[in-house]
Short mmCIF file of C-alpha atoms in Angstrom, two decimals:
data_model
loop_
_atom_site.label_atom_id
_atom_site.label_comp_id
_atom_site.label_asym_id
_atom_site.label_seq_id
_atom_site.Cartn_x
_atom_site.Cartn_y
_atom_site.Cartn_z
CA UNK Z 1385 0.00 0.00 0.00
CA UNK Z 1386 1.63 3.08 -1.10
CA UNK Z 1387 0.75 6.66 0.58
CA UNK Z 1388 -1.01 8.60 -2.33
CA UNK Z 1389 -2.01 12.57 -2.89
CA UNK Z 1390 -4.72 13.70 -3.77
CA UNK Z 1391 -8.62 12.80 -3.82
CA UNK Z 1392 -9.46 9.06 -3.35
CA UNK Z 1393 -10.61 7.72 -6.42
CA UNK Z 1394 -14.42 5.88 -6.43
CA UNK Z 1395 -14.85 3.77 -3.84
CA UNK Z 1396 -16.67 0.85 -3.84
CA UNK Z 1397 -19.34 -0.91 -1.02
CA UNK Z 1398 -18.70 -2.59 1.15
CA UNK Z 1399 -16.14 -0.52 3.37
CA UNK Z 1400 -13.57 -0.74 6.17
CA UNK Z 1401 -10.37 0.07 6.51
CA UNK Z 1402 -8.14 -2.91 6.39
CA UNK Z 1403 -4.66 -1.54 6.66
CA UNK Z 1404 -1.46 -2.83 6.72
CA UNK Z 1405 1.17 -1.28 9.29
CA UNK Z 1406 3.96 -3.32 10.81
CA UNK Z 1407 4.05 -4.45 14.15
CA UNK Z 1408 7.42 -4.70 15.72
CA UNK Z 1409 9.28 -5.51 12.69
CA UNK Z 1410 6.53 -7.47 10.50
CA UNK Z 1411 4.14 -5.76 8.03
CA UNK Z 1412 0.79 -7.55 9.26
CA UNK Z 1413 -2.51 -7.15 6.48
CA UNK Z 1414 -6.11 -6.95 7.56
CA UNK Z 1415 -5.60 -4.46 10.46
CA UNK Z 1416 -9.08 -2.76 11.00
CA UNK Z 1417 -9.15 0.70 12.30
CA UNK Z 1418 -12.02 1.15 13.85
CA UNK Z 1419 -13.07 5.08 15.15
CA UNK Z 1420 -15.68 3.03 17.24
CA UNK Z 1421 -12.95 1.15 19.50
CA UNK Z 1422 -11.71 2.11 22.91
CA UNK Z 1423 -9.07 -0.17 22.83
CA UNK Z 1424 -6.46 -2.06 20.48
CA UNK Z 1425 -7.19 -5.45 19.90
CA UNK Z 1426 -4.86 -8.47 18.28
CA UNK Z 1427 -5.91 -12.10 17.89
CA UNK Z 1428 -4.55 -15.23 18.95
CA UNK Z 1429 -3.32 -16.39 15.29
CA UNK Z 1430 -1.23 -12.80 14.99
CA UNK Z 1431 0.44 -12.89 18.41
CA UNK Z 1432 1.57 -16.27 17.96
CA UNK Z 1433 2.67 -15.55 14.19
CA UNK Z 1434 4.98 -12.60 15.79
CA UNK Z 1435 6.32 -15.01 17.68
CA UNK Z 1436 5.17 -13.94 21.27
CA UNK Z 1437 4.79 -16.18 24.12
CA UNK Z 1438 2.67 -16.00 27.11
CA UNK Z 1439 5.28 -15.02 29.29
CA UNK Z 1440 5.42 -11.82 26.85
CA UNK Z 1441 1.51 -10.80 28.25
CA UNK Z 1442 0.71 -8.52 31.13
CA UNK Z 1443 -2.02 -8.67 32.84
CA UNK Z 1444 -5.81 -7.17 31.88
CA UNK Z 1445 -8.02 -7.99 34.55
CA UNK Z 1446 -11.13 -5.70 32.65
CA UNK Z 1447 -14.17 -7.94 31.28
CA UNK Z 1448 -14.43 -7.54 27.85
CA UNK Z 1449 -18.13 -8.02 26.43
CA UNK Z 1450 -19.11 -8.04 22.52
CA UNK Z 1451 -22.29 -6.22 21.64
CA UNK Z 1452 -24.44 -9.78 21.57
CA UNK Z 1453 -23.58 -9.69 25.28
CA UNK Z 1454 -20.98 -13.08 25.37
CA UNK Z 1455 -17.95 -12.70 27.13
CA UNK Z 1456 -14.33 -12.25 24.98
CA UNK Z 1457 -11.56 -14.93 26.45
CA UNK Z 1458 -8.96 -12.23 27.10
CA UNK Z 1459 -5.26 -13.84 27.28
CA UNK Z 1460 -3.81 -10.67 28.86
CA UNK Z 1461 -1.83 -7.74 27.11
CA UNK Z 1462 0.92 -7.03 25.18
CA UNK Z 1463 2.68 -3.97 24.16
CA UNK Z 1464 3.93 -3.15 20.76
CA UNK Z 1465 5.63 -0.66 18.36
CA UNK Z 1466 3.55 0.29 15.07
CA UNK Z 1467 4.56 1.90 12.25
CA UNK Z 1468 2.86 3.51 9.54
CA UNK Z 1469 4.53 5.44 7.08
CA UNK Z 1470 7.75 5.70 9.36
CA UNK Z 1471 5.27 7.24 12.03
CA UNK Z 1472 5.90 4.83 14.88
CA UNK Z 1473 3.93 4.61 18.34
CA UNK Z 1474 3.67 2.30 21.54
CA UNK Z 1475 0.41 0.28 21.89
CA UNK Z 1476 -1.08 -1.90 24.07
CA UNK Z 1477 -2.97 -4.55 21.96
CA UNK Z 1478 -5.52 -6.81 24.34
CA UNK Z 1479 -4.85 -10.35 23.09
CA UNK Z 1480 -8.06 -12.15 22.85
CA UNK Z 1481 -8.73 -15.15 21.84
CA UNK Z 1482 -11.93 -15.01 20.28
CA UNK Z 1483 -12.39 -15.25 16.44
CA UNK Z 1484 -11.89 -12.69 13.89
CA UNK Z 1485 -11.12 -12.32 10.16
CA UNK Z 1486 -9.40 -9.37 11.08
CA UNK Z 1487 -5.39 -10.18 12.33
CA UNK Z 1488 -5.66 -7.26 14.87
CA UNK Z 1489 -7.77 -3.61 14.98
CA UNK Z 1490 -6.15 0.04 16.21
CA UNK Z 1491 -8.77 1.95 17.77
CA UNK Z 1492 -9.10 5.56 18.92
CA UNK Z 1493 -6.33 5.20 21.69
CA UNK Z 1494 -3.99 4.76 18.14
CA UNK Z 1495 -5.62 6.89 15.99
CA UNK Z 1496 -5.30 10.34 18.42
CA UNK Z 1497 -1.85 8.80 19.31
CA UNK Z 1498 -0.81 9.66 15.79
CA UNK Z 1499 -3.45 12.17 15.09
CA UNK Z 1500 -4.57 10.70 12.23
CA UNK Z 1501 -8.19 10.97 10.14
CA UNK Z 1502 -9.37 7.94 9.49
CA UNK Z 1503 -12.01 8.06 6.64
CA UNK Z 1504 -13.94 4.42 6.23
CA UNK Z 1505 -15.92 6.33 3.03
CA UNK Z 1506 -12.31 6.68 1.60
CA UNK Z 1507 -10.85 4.02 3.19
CA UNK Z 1508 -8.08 5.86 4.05
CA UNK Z 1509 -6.04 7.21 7.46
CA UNK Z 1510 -4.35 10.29 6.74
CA UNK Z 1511 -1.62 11.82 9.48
CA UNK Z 1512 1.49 14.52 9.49
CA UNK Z 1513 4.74 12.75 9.35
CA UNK Z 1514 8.14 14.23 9.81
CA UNK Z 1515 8.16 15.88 6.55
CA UNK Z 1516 5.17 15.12 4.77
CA UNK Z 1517 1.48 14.36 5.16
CA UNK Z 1518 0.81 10.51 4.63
CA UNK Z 1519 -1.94 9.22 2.96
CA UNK Z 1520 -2.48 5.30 3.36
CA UNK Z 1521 -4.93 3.42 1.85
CA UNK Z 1522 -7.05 0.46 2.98
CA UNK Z 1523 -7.80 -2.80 0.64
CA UNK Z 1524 -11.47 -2.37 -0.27
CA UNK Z 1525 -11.30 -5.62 -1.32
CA UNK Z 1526 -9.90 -7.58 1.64
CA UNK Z 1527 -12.47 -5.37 3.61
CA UNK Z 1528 -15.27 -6.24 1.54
CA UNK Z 1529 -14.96 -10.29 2.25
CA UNK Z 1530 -13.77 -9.38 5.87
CA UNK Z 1531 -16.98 -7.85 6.24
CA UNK Z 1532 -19.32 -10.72 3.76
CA UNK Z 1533 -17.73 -13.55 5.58
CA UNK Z 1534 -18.49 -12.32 9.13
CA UNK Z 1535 -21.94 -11.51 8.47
CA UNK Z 1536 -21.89 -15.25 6.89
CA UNK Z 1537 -20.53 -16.63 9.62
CA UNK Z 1538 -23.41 -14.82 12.69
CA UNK Z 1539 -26.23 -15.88 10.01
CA UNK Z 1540 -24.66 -19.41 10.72
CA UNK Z 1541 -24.26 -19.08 14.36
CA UNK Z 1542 -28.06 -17.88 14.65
CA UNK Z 1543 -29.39 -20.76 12.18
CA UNK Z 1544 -27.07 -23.37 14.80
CA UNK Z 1545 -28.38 -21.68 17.86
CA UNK Z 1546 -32.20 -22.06 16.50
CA UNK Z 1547 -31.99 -25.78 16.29
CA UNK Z 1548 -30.44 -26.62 19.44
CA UNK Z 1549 -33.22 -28.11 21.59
CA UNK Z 1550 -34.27 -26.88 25.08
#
């Protein structure tokens, strides 16, 4: 993903912004930053792929509910360096264990850390480097079967739950 100028050329539906920054020293894909997120988020699959072990993990004794109301298996906490466009920050990424099609997402806590815009319409963050302004954009593609498969996946999960028997 190269940083562009200019105005984002047509978009197409369905959107996100699946972006790929690198985490410690590996370029990770289908990152979703999501304005709607308190906290930073990375999945089992990704924090083993980097290589981290549970000794790695902190503690994070805070409950962490989805919106259908079930409980998120939290493993602990983990902080990282990411890197966008040579602007780098420290984040602390909750390691759940939960699934996701999505390797890890950067909330709001990331997004004022490097006081970025984050556009899901454009599917674009844009944020003031050392000597430039950066323009990254997201993989409407990768986005747009992030989004069809999970939606795929609850219909699935309802239809199971219907016929279990009481």
């Amino acid at each position: 993903m190269e940083p562009r100028s200019g105005e984002p050329e047509r978009t197409r539906r369905p959107r996100g912004n699946a972006l790929p920054p690198l985490l410690g020293s590996d370029r990770v894909k289908k990152v979703l930053v999501d304005q709607g997120s308190g906290a930073e988020m990375m999945y089992r699959d990704l924090f083993k792929g980097l290589g981290s072990k549970t000794k790695d993990l902190s503690k994070y004794n805070t409950p962490l509910v989805r919106f259908d109301g079930w409980m998120v298996v939290l493993k602990g906490q983990i902080s990282l360096p990411v890197n966008m466009e040579g602007k780098e920050v420290m984040v602390n990424f909750i390691v759940v264990s939960s699934f996701s099609l999505y390797m890890a997402i950067l909330g709001r806590p990331w997004i004022h850390a490097i006081e970025a815009l984050s556009s899901t319409l454009h599917v674009k963050v844009k944020f003031h480097t050392n000597h430039s302004v950066a323009i990254v954009r997201g993989d409407q593609q990768a986005a747009g079967q992030c989004l069809m498969v999970a939606v795929n996946r609850e219909i699935k999960q309802k239809e199971s739950a219907e016929k279990v028997p009481l």
